[in-house]
C-alpha cells in the first residue's frame, strides 16, 4: 500500500529525514518510535503533504501513485489521514459544516454522490459512538475550546468519518489520561480492517498496549535504525533510547 | 482637465449653496473654512489622501441633480425576500412616489422642516467634510419615529447615484426617535454611472430615552465612488445604538462614525467589515464618547485585504471623568492576503475616570497556514479551505445584523467575493 524509498526531507535547509525506507501493507499496524527530534513528526507531516518541508531525495508511492506529487487535499481524498499531534482550533468554522464539506469533497473525488443532510447526520451519529463523542462538541466551532482529550477524540472521529486506507496517528497518545487513551485506542482498533493500515507515531510504549503493532521501527537521526515486533517497544520502554543511540553511533565510528 | 489647487477646490465646493437653513449653512461654512481641506499633515486624515483624490477625480463641482428612477430599478435592488419598507433617493433627493409610507414614522423633506437643529448632533467643527456638507448639502430627508413606535421591519434607505464626469453629491439625513421607539435602517447605495463621483453624506441620529436604533450600511456601489460619510448619534438614558458597516468596494471611502453616550445604562455598538481588493481604500474612523457613568460600548472591526488595497482603522474611546463604571471594548483584526495590501490600525483610548473596564486589541496577519493545512488534510480543496477560513473570520461581524433577509444578502455577497476574487 505504502512504499517509502530513501526519503530525504529538510526544513529551511536543515536535513531532518536522511533516507527513510518503509513498506506498509494493507491490514498492518506499524509503530514508529524514537527520541525527541528524531524526525517522527516530520515523517508524518511529509506523508500528509505539509508544504514547509522540502523533499530532497527519495520516493513515496501510495496504492501505486506517486504520493509526493499530490496536493494535501488529494492525498486525503486518496485515503491518507493524518491525526494531528496538535489539532488546530478554527473559530467560526462549525465542526459539522467542516466535516460535511470534507466528506463530500472526498466522495466527489471518488466518484460517489454527496451525502444529503439526513444521511450525513446518520453517519455522524454512528461514528460519534466510536469515540464516545459528545454531540454538543459538534455544534461548536472546530476544536475551539476543546480540551486536549476532546481534540484527540475529534481526530479519531474525523478519521472514522473519512474512512481512510492509511491512517497516520502523530503522537495521538501524548497528553491523554488513561480513560481518554482507552477510548481513542478503542476507536482506532474498531476502524482497523484487512484493507487499511495504520502508522502509529509515538514516543511512549504505553499506547502500544492498546493498539497492538505488527511492526515497531525506531527512528533516530532521520533514519530507521532498528525494526522489530512489539517486544522491541517493551525493550525501549525498559531501557530508554540511549542504547539505540550508542549502537548507531558506535557503528558509525567503526 | 485643469489642475486645480486646493484653494480653488475649497471655493468650488462651497459654491454649491442649497436652499434654506441659512444659519446652519453659515455655521457649516465657517467651520469648513476654519478647518480647510485635510492635507497629508492632518492627523485625522494622514493615511487617507482624500483631498488629492478629489483633485484628481472631480472635474465638475456642480451638485449632481435628481433623476428619474423606475419602479423596476427599485425592485431590482431590493434584497430577495426583503419585507420591510423602502425609502428611495436619487442623488440624495427623496422620491416619495417610489417610497413606502410607514406607520409610526414621519418622513419629510428637510426643506419642509426648517426647525430641524442640523449640526446639533453631528458637529461641524469636528470634521471638515461634515462642515462642508452642512454648508452646502443639496438634498435632505427628515425621518421621525414616534414615541413608543416599534417598527418591526427595517427601513431600507435605497440610494441611487448617477453623476456626470465627477460631480458632487451631498445628501443630508436627520433621524430622530421618540422615547422607547425601536427602529432599524439599512443604508444601501446603487451606482448607475461609470464615472467617478464624490459623495459627502452626513447622517444625524438623535435617540430618545430607551430607544433602540440599528443602522446598517452596505457599501458596494462600485469602483468609482469617492465617499465620505459622517454618521453621528446621541444616545440617551437606557438607549442603544448599533451600527454595522460592511464595505465591499469603492475608490476611496472614509467612514466617520461617532457615538455620544449622554445617558446612563446605555449601549453603543460598532461593528465593521471591510473586504477589499484592487486599489480600494477604506478608512474607518470611529469615536465613542462616554460622558456619563454606567454605560457600555462594544466595537469589532475586521478587514480582509487583497491586491494593493488599503485599510485604515482608527478607534477612539473617550471616557470622561464622570463616566465611572464604563465598560468599553474594542477589537480590530485584519488579514492581509497579498504583500501589497496595507492596513494602518490605531486604537486611541483616553480614559479620565478611574473605575472602568476598557480593553482594546488589534491584530494584523496572514491567513493561518496551519488551519489551512488542517482543512486540506481533511480533503478540502485549498481555495475552498481559504474561503471557509476567511468567511469564518468575516462571519463574526455579520452575525450582528438582526434582520435576516439583509443578513443573508450580506452573507451571500461576502461569500461570492471570497469565492471569486480572493
XYZ file of C-alpha atoms in Angstrom:
676
model
C 0.000 0.000 0.000
C 2.680 2.458 1.066
C 6.244 2.231 -0.071
C 8.821 4.757 1.117
C 12.233 4.580 -0.510
C 15.294 6.545 0.564
C 13.214 9.529 1.610
C 15.177 12.674 2.425
C 13.481 15.866 3.616
C 14.693 19.112 5.068
C 13.252 22.271 6.521
C 14.874 25.614 5.813
C 17.960 23.813 4.600
C 18.322 21.586 7.663
C 18.024 17.900 6.783
C 15.562 16.064 9.044
C 14.861 12.823 7.212
C 18.006 11.172 5.895
C 16.925 8.131 3.948
C 13.757 6.514 5.251
C 12.770 3.116 3.886
C 9.438 1.634 4.898
C 6.917 -0.788 3.416
C 3.388 -0.869 4.805
C 0.875 -3.449 3.596
C -2.886 -3.493 3.980
C -4.039 -4.847 7.327
C -0.805 -3.910 9.120
C -0.128 -1.655 12.081
C 3.323 -0.057 12.205
C 4.605 1.830 15.203
C 7.287 4.438 14.714
C 9.121 5.294 17.869
C 12.149 7.335 18.650
C 13.623 10.021 20.851
C 12.564 13.652 20.562
C 13.848 15.325 17.439
C 14.450 12.080 15.584
C 12.101 13.049 12.727
C 8.936 11.118 13.656
C 6.536 14.016 13.266
C 8.369 15.219 10.186
C 7.758 11.863 8.532
C 4.059 12.094 9.392
C 3.879 15.667 8.081
C 5.736 14.874 4.867
C 3.374 11.997 4.130
C 0.365 14.285 4.661
C 1.845 16.965 2.420
C 2.862 19.780 4.713
C 4.464 22.345 2.468
C 7.229 23.729 4.633
C 9.271 20.549 4.154
C 11.418 20.165 1.097
C 11.817 16.678 -0.288
C 15.440 16.440 -1.360
C 15.542 12.793 -2.424
C 13.595 9.565 -2.464
C 10.138 8.459 -3.434
C 6.849 7.535 -1.818
C 4.237 5.518 -3.594
C 0.766 5.016 -2.221
C -1.526 2.479 -3.879
C 0.731 2.739 -6.920
C 0.559 6.546 -7.149
C 3.373 8.988 -6.562
C 2.193 10.412 -3.248
C 4.678 13.292 -3.255
C 3.145 14.558 -6.465
C -0.295 15.033 -4.898
C -1.653 18.099 -3.080
C -2.524 17.601 0.608
C -6.241 17.503 -0.251
C -5.733 14.890 -2.961
C -3.716 12.725 -0.586
C -6.628 12.887 1.848
C -9.034 12.030 -0.971
C -6.830 9.091 -1.975
C -7.198 7.811 1.569
C -4.311 9.199 3.638
C -5.358 10.525 7.014
C -3.144 12.372 9.472
C -4.343 12.622 13.054
C -2.587 15.811 14.121
C -0.327 15.999 17.108
C -1.737 19.469 17.733
C -5.216 19.693 16.204
C -5.892 23.265 15.108
C -8.626 25.381 16.669
C -10.599 27.113 13.952
C -13.032 29.705 15.311
C -16.069 30.445 13.189
C -15.984 27.150 11.272
C -18.633 24.814 12.648
C -17.481 21.237 13.182
C -20.473 19.873 11.343
C -20.153 22.103 8.271
C -16.462 21.408 8.079
C -16.957 17.650 8.203
C -19.761 17.670 5.691
C -17.649 19.701 3.265
C -14.726 17.346 3.788
C -16.731 14.131 3.480
C -18.495 15.300 0.342
C -15.333 16.543 -1.346
C -13.707 13.195 -0.672
C -16.793 11.399 -2.012
C -16.860 13.554 -5.104
C -13.204 12.719 -5.807
C -14.052 9.045 -5.511
C -16.991 9.437 -7.861
C -19.620 8.973 -5.180
C -22.762 11.061 -4.698
C -22.647 13.639 -1.933
C -24.394 12.706 1.302
C -27.561 14.670 1.951
C -28.149 16.213 5.370
C -30.077 13.236 6.724
C -27.594 10.595 5.618
C -24.723 12.703 6.841
C -26.276 13.092 10.288
C -26.962 9.380 10.499
C -23.341 8.603 9.646
C -22.141 11.190 12.114
C -24.237 9.759 14.946
C -22.960 6.278 14.233
C -19.302 7.334 14.221
C -19.633 9.551 17.280
C -20.342 6.459 19.353
C -16.961 5.026 18.393
C -15.086 7.641 20.366
C -17.873 8.499 22.809
C -18.039 11.962 21.327
C -20.474 14.404 22.893
C -22.849 15.826 20.307
C -22.567 19.237 21.956
C -18.956 19.429 20.830
C -20.015 19.177 17.224
C -22.315 22.163 17.446
C -19.302 24.258 18.420
C -16.593 25.744 16.256
C -13.962 23.261 15.160
C -11.792 22.310 18.161
C -12.414 25.695 19.719
C -12.164 25.472 23.478
C -11.916 21.666 23.313
C -9.805 20.010 25.992
C -6.705 18.112 24.892
C -8.530 14.800 25.133
C -11.552 16.114 23.241
C -9.337 17.309 20.431
C -7.668 13.905 20.070
C -11.019 12.156 20.152
C -12.222 14.538 17.482
C -9.288 13.489 15.316
C -10.275 9.833 15.546
C -13.900 10.773 14.951
C -12.881 12.580 11.756
C -10.854 9.538 10.791
C -13.954 7.394 11.231
C -15.999 9.780 9.088
C -13.458 9.859 6.267
C -12.725 6.104 6.314
C -9.094 6.340 5.173
C -6.985 3.475 3.886
C -3.832 4.723 5.579
C -4.102 6.422 8.968
C -1.107 8.145 10.471
C -1.517 8.919 14.162
C 1.006 11.541 15.166
C 1.542 11.295 18.924
C -2.189 10.888 19.412
C -1.459 9.470 22.874
C 0.536 12.380 24.238
C -1.254 14.245 26.966
C -4.109 11.755 27.269
C -5.211 10.351 30.592
C -5.774 6.625 30.734
C -9.528 6.821 30.103
C -9.118 9.005 27.051
C -6.300 6.781 25.820
C -8.560 3.762 26.107
C -11.378 5.494 24.212
C -9.083 6.706 21.445
C -7.377 3.307 21.064
C -10.684 1.548 21.072
C -11.839 3.785 18.235
C -8.711 3.083 16.223
C -8.998 -0.668 16.784
C -12.598 -0.746 15.660
C -11.684 1.049 12.454
C -8.958 -1.446 11.682
C -9.611 -3.863 8.825
C -7.739 -6.089 6.430
C -7.980 -3.357 3.795
C -6.491 -0.460 5.702
C -3.264 0.222 7.504
C -2.179 2.343 10.441
C 1.065 4.081 11.277
C 1.296 4.998 14.936
C 3.900 7.606 15.723
C 4.664 7.707 19.425
C 7.310 8.458 21.953
C 5.965 6.062 24.566
C 5.220 2.377 24.567
C 2.045 2.864 26.630
C -0.217 3.361 23.584
C 1.031 0.087 22.119
C -0.580 -1.823 24.977
C -3.864 -0.772 23.441
C -3.062 -0.588 19.751
C -1.003 -3.710 19.136
C 1.545 -3.127 16.380
C 2.704 -5.745 13.904
C 5.994 -3.929 13.477
C 7.941 -1.442 15.546
C 10.522 0.847 13.961
C 12.945 3.080 15.749
C 13.715 6.377 14.113
C 16.908 8.145 15.039
C 18.656 10.998 13.273
C 16.227 10.801 10.383
C 16.698 7.112 9.659
C 15.023 3.896 10.722
C 17.833 2.302 12.692
C 16.056 -0.703 14.076
C 12.900 -2.657 13.281
C 11.233 -5.432 15.211
C 7.978 -6.597 16.689
C 6.035 -5.291 19.690
C 8.717 -6.687 22.006
C 11.080 -4.028 20.741
C 8.724 -1.397 22.114
C 8.811 -3.041 25.530
C 12.581 -3.127 25.445
C 12.655 0.561 24.606
C 10.249 1.282 27.440
C 12.503 -0.519 29.850
C 15.910 0.643 28.639
C 15.166 4.024 27.086
C 16.641 5.168 23.793
C 20.272 5.603 24.829
C 21.379 2.079 23.936
C 19.983 2.571 20.417
C 21.865 5.833 20.107
C 25.047 4.143 21.353
C 24.573 1.296 18.919
C 24.125 3.652 15.987
C 26.991 5.891 16.990
C 29.437 3.011 17.558
C 28.518 1.548 14.164
C 29.152 4.906 12.633
C 32.601 5.223 14.113
C 33.684 1.692 13.193
C -8.594 68.726 -17.351
C -7.273 71.684 -15.469
C -5.120 71.177 -12.460
C -6.792 72.802 -9.562
C -5.086 73.887 -6.449
C -6.627 73.255 -3.081
C -7.887 76.769 -2.550
C -9.883 76.523 -5.761
C -11.483 73.298 -4.678
C -12.449 74.854 -1.423
C -14.158 77.705 -3.237
C -15.714 75.339 -5.752
C -17.018 73.065 -3.038
C -18.521 75.983 -1.193
C -20.061 77.218 -4.400
C -22.994 74.872 -4.051
C -25.354 76.638 -1.760
C -28.563 74.786 -1.230
C -31.815 76.307 -0.125
C -32.917 77.061 3.431
C -31.146 76.597 6.768
C -29.183 79.831 6.267
C -27.924 79.871 9.828
C -26.783 76.255 9.842
C -25.163 76.670 6.436
C -23.308 79.777 7.575
C -22.019 77.898 10.626
C -21.011 74.989 8.400
C -19.181 77.292 6.003
C -17.331 78.972 8.831
C -16.314 75.605 10.312
C -15.192 74.349 6.911
C -13.111 77.423 6.189
C -11.551 77.219 9.637
C -10.515 73.598 9.115
C -9.815 73.638 5.396
C -9.475 70.501 3.359
C -7.305 67.881 5.028
C -3.738 67.505 3.813
C -1.271 64.705 4.441
C -0.248 66.626 7.541
C -3.719 66.433 9.059
C -3.568 63.862 11.844
C -7.099 62.610 11.213
C -6.514 62.084 7.505
C -2.858 61.211 7.334
C -3.416 57.773 5.790
C -6.248 58.850 3.529
C -5.320 61.399 0.912
C -8.886 62.265 0.160
C -8.211 65.825 -0.984
C -5.735 64.597 -3.570
C -8.221 62.002 -4.718
C -10.906 64.657 -5.127
C -8.455 66.855 -7.031
C -7.685 64.013 -9.394
C -11.170 62.736 -9.987
C -13.635 65.544 -9.684
C -13.792 67.966 -12.578
C -17.200 69.440 -12.164
C -18.129 70.674 -8.769
C -21.764 71.208 -9.544
C -24.180 69.196 -7.497
C -25.497 66.183 -9.333
C -29.181 66.594 -9.966
C -32.031 64.271 -9.193
C -33.056 61.920 -11.982
C -35.807 59.542 -12.727
C -35.736 56.123 -11.107
C -38.175 53.451 -12.209
C -40.153 51.109 -10.006
C -38.349 48.238 -11.734
C -34.978 49.629 -10.726
C -36.192 49.814 -7.161
C -37.494 46.287 -7.305
C -34.247 45.016 -8.806
C -32.203 46.488 -5.986
C -34.250 45.401 -3.011
C -32.892 42.233 -1.405
C -34.551 38.976 -2.105
C -37.242 38.132 0.454
C -36.933 41.609 1.963
C -40.232 42.576 3.519
C -39.502 45.919 5.135
C -40.298 49.392 3.899
C -38.234 51.287 1.346
C -37.368 54.965 1.039
C -35.868 55.795 -2.356
C -33.391 58.565 -3.154
C -31.853 59.756 -6.409
C -28.607 61.621 -5.841
C -29.833 62.301 -2.348
C -33.247 63.654 -3.410
C -36.139 61.814 -1.842
C -38.580 60.175 -4.287
C -41.858 59.861 -2.361
C -43.748 58.225 -5.226
C -41.480 55.188 -5.068
C -41.270 55.098 -1.281
C -43.378 53.415 1.355
C -45.453 55.215 3.915
C -44.637 53.729 7.274
C -46.936 53.699 10.241
C -45.330 55.422 13.190
C -42.677 57.103 11.049
C -42.892 60.611 9.662
C -40.827 61.168 6.528
C -40.458 64.666 5.084
C -38.060 66.710 3.016
C -35.683 68.619 5.254
C -36.766 71.792 3.467
C -40.216 71.298 4.951
C -38.741 71.026 8.436
C -36.988 74.334 8.858
C -36.664 73.965 12.624
C -34.565 70.825 12.480
C -31.450 71.542 14.572
C -28.917 70.476 11.952
C -25.429 70.257 13.301
C -26.543 69.727 16.889
C -25.629 66.018 16.779
C -23.001 65.902 14.011
C -20.961 68.917 14.936
C -19.342 70.696 12.004
C -16.222 71.671 13.975
C -15.213 68.024 14.312
C -14.691 67.196 10.656
C -14.177 69.342 7.570
C -16.434 67.190 5.395
C -19.180 67.261 7.958
C -18.825 71.047 7.923
C -18.804 71.133 4.132
C -21.996 69.127 3.991
C -23.675 71.415 6.475
C -22.652 74.381 4.386
C -23.747 73.061 1.032
C -25.863 69.928 1.290
C -28.159 69.792 -1.668
C -30.909 67.464 -0.521
C -32.070 66.296 2.829
C -34.514 63.998 4.458
C -36.187 64.181 7.842
C -37.229 60.938 9.487
C -39.004 60.930 12.816
C -40.011 57.778 14.629
C -42.920 58.275 17.021
C -42.582 57.727 20.748
C -43.023 54.039 21.660
C -43.285 53.060 17.996
C -41.990 49.544 17.412
C -41.019 49.401 13.779
C -40.654 45.661 13.418
C -39.268 45.553 9.906
C -36.209 47.509 8.904
C -36.449 50.608 6.738
C -34.321 50.404 3.618
C -32.761 53.693 2.544
C -32.102 52.920 -1.106
C -29.801 55.482 -2.690
C -29.353 55.651 -6.442
C -26.391 57.653 -7.641
C -25.851 58.916 -11.168
C -23.300 61.614 -11.737
C -21.729 63.088 -14.856
C -17.968 63.167 -15.076
C -17.207 63.562 -11.451
C -19.897 65.538 -9.759
C -20.543 66.101 -6.109
C -23.465 64.622 -4.231
C -24.123 65.822 -0.709
C -27.084 64.169 0.971
C -28.139 65.001 4.483
C -30.187 62.782 6.756
C -31.805 63.668 10.041
C -33.226 60.813 12.076
C -34.924 61.259 15.419
C -36.647 58.670 17.526
C -39.027 59.291 20.413
C -38.645 57.651 23.811
C -38.959 53.853 23.781
C -39.040 53.699 19.987
C -37.347 50.830 18.187
C -36.240 51.004 14.568
C -33.661 49.634 12.125
C -32.302 51.276 8.994
C -30.425 49.726 6.119
C -28.450 52.137 4.015
C -27.738 50.716 0.597
C -26.397 52.558 -2.414
C -26.593 51.718 -6.096
C -24.351 53.362 -8.648
C -25.878 53.882 -12.086
C -22.915 55.617 -13.719
C -19.364 54.608 -14.555
C -17.746 57.959 -13.951
C -16.142 58.894 -10.672
C -18.174 60.969 -8.273
C -17.838 62.302 -4.797
C -20.492 61.597 -2.191
C -20.259 63.533 1.026
C -23.026 62.400 3.311
C -23.998 63.311 6.841
C -26.431 61.329 8.944
C -27.509 62.638 12.334
C -29.357 60.261 14.626
C -30.933 61.623 17.758
C -32.188 58.939 20.110
C -34.596 59.361 22.999
C -34.834 57.601 26.341
C -34.681 53.835 25.910
C -34.683 53.966 22.107
C -33.224 51.034 20.233
C -31.763 52.060 16.914
C -29.859 49.904 14.459
C -28.138 51.399 11.457
C -26.719 49.042 8.851
C -24.690 50.232 5.946
C -23.572 48.261 2.926
C -21.030 49.906 0.656
C -20.950 48.087 -2.615
C -21.573 50.787 -5.152
C -18.645 50.300 -7.429
C -15.054 51.128 -8.010
C -15.518 54.783 -8.879
C -17.024 56.121 -5.728
C -15.174 58.549 -3.557
C -17.201 58.685 -0.437
C -17.023 60.443 2.872
C -19.679 59.604 5.352
C -20.248 61.127 8.743
C -22.682 59.315 10.975
C -23.120 60.664 14.446
C -25.580 59.746 17.152
C -26.600 60.876 20.619
C -27.668 58.083 22.931
C -29.831 58.982 25.916
C -30.537 57.086 29.122
C -31.251 53.346 28.629
C -30.829 53.750 24.882
C -28.965 51.560 22.480
C -27.437 52.268 19.099
C -25.889 49.571 16.945
C -24.040 50.219 13.724
C -22.923 47.545 11.286
C -20.870 48.770 8.363
C -19.873 46.487 5.528
C -17.545 47.894 2.886
C -17.007 45.861 -0.263
C -15.918 48.381 -2.878
C -15.167 51.975 -3.703
C -12.253 54.027 -4.957
C -11.705 55.735 -1.657
C -14.079 55.567 1.264
C -13.881 57.343 4.566
C -16.412 56.469 7.255
C -16.601 58.616 10.336
C -18.821 57.099 12.973
C -19.318 58.896 16.261
C -21.363 57.840 19.224
C -22.041 60.224 22.061
C -23.173 58.444 25.177
C -25.199 61.026 27.058
C -27.311 58.892 29.384
C -26.558 56.075 31.819
C -27.355 52.400 31.303
C -26.986 52.873 27.580
C -25.029 50.992 24.980
C -23.239 51.873 21.776
C -22.159 49.093 19.401
C -19.966 49.459 16.355
C -19.290 46.566 14.046
C -17.492 46.749 10.745
C -16.231 44.518 7.979
C -14.099 45.622 5.055
C -13.364 43.204 2.256
C -11.076 44.986 -0.114
C -9.338 44.197 -3.371
C -7.923 46.058 -6.353
C -6.895 49.519 -5.239
C -9.812 50.157 -2.951
C -9.030 52.293 0.044
C -11.365 52.211 3.038
C -10.803 54.216 6.176
C -12.967 53.706 9.244
C -12.648 56.295 11.955
C -14.832 55.659 14.950
C -15.286 57.696 18.054
C -17.209 56.858 21.178
C -17.543 59.484 23.856
C -18.547 58.188 27.277
C -19.769 61.235 29.157
C -21.800 59.543 31.904
C -21.423 56.587 34.257
C -22.770 53.055 33.808
C -22.718 52.733 30.061
C -21.156 50.302 27.665
C -19.612 50.336 24.227
C -18.550 47.406 22.065
C -16.546 47.607 18.916
C -15.364 44.985 16.474
C -13.934 45.817 13.058
C -12.476 43.187 10.792
C -10.700 43.506 7.484
C -9.607 41.196 4.693
C -7.342 42.925 2.214
C -6.175 41.594 -1.129
C -4.207 43.014 -4.080
C -2.968 46.517 -3.355
C -5.934 47.578 -1.279
C -5.553 49.681 1.807
C -7.445 49.725 5.046
C -7.316 52.215 7.859
C -8.850 51.743 11.268
C -8.778 54.375 13.935
C -10.877 53.786 17.016
C -11.143 56.453 19.660
C -12.654 55.750 23.021
C -13.019 58.718 25.261
C -14.040 58.077 28.855
C -14.659 61.278 30.731
C -14.047 61.761 34.411
C -17.737 61.365 35.291
C -18.103 58.185 33.272
C -17.319 55.744 36.102
C -18.225 52.072 35.700
C -17.861 52.331 31.950
C -17.310 49.114 30.023
C -15.643 49.786 26.701
C -14.284 47.119 24.403
C -12.584 47.490 21.100
C -11.104 44.990 18.705
C -9.675 45.278 15.202
C -8.409 42.243 13.304
C -7.012 42.164 9.806
C -5.922 39.521 7.350
C -3.623 40.583 4.550
C -3.773 38.324 1.507
C -1.080 39.992 -0.544
C 2.254 41.655 0.017
C 0.973 44.880 -1.453
C -2.048 45.210 0.810
C -1.594 47.611 3.692
C -3.515 48.278 6.846
C -2.953 51.066 9.336
C -4.659 50.467 12.616
C -4.663 52.691 15.631
C -6.623 52.322 18.831
C -6.836 55.523 20.798
C -8.078 55.323 24.344
C -8.325 58.344 26.526
C -9.563 57.481 29.976
C -10.115 60.072 32.658
C -12.309 58.024 35.003
C -10.623 55.592 37.408
C -13.198 52.848 37.846
C -13.736 51.487 34.355
C -13.225 48.356 32.332
C -11.709 49.132 28.976
C -9.857 46.906 26.591
C -8.583 47.117 23.089
C -6.603 44.959 20.778
C -5.602 44.773 17.187
C -4.040 42.077 15.082
C -2.820 42.013 11.515
C -1.590 38.843 9.935
C -1.817 36.420 7.087
C -4.261 33.624 6.691
C -3.470 30.938 9.258
C -1.369 28.445 7.267
C -1.711 25.787 9.926
C -5.518 25.983 9.806
C -5.392 25.922 6.020
C -3.274 22.764 6.038
C -5.591 21.165 8.568
C -8.594 21.667 6.285
C -6.664 20.454 3.232
C -5.504 17.394 5.123
C -9.176 16.512 5.523
C -9.741 16.607 1.766
C -10.975 20.178 1.313
C -9.572 21.934 -1.760
C -7.157 24.751 -0.979
C -9.263 27.537 -2.499
C -12.348 26.351 -0.725
C -10.447 25.958 2.526
C -9.258 29.557 2.171
C -12.803 30.720 1.531
C -14.045 28.792 4.540
C -11.440 30.354 6.811
C -11.964 33.859 5.505
C -15.696 33.522 5.747
C -15.357 32.280 9.318
C -13.285 35.359 10.068
C -15.808 37.712 8.460
C -18.913 35.971 9.747
C -18.478 37.234 13.272
C -19.303 40.760 12.149
C -22.326 39.802 10.063
C -23.787 37.879 12.985
C -24.637 41.279 14.463
C -27.140 42.017 11.687
C -30.508 41.272 13.212
C -32.662 41.418 10.102
C -32.487 38.014 8.498
C -33.073 38.887 4.853
C -30.430 41.608 4.939
C -28.021 39.370 6.817
C -28.498 36.606 4.254
C -27.947 39.113 1.458
C -24.709 40.339 3.047
C -23.524 36.795 3.651
C -24.182 35.902 0.015
C -22.298 38.993 -1.171
C -19.369 38.226 1.098
C -19.276 34.551 0.125
C -19.341 35.443 -3.532
C -16.441 37.797 -3.023
C -14.443 35.280 -1.018
C -15.072 32.653 -3.640
C -14.262 34.615 -6.751
C -11.958 37.483 -6.008
C -9.732 36.273 -3.249
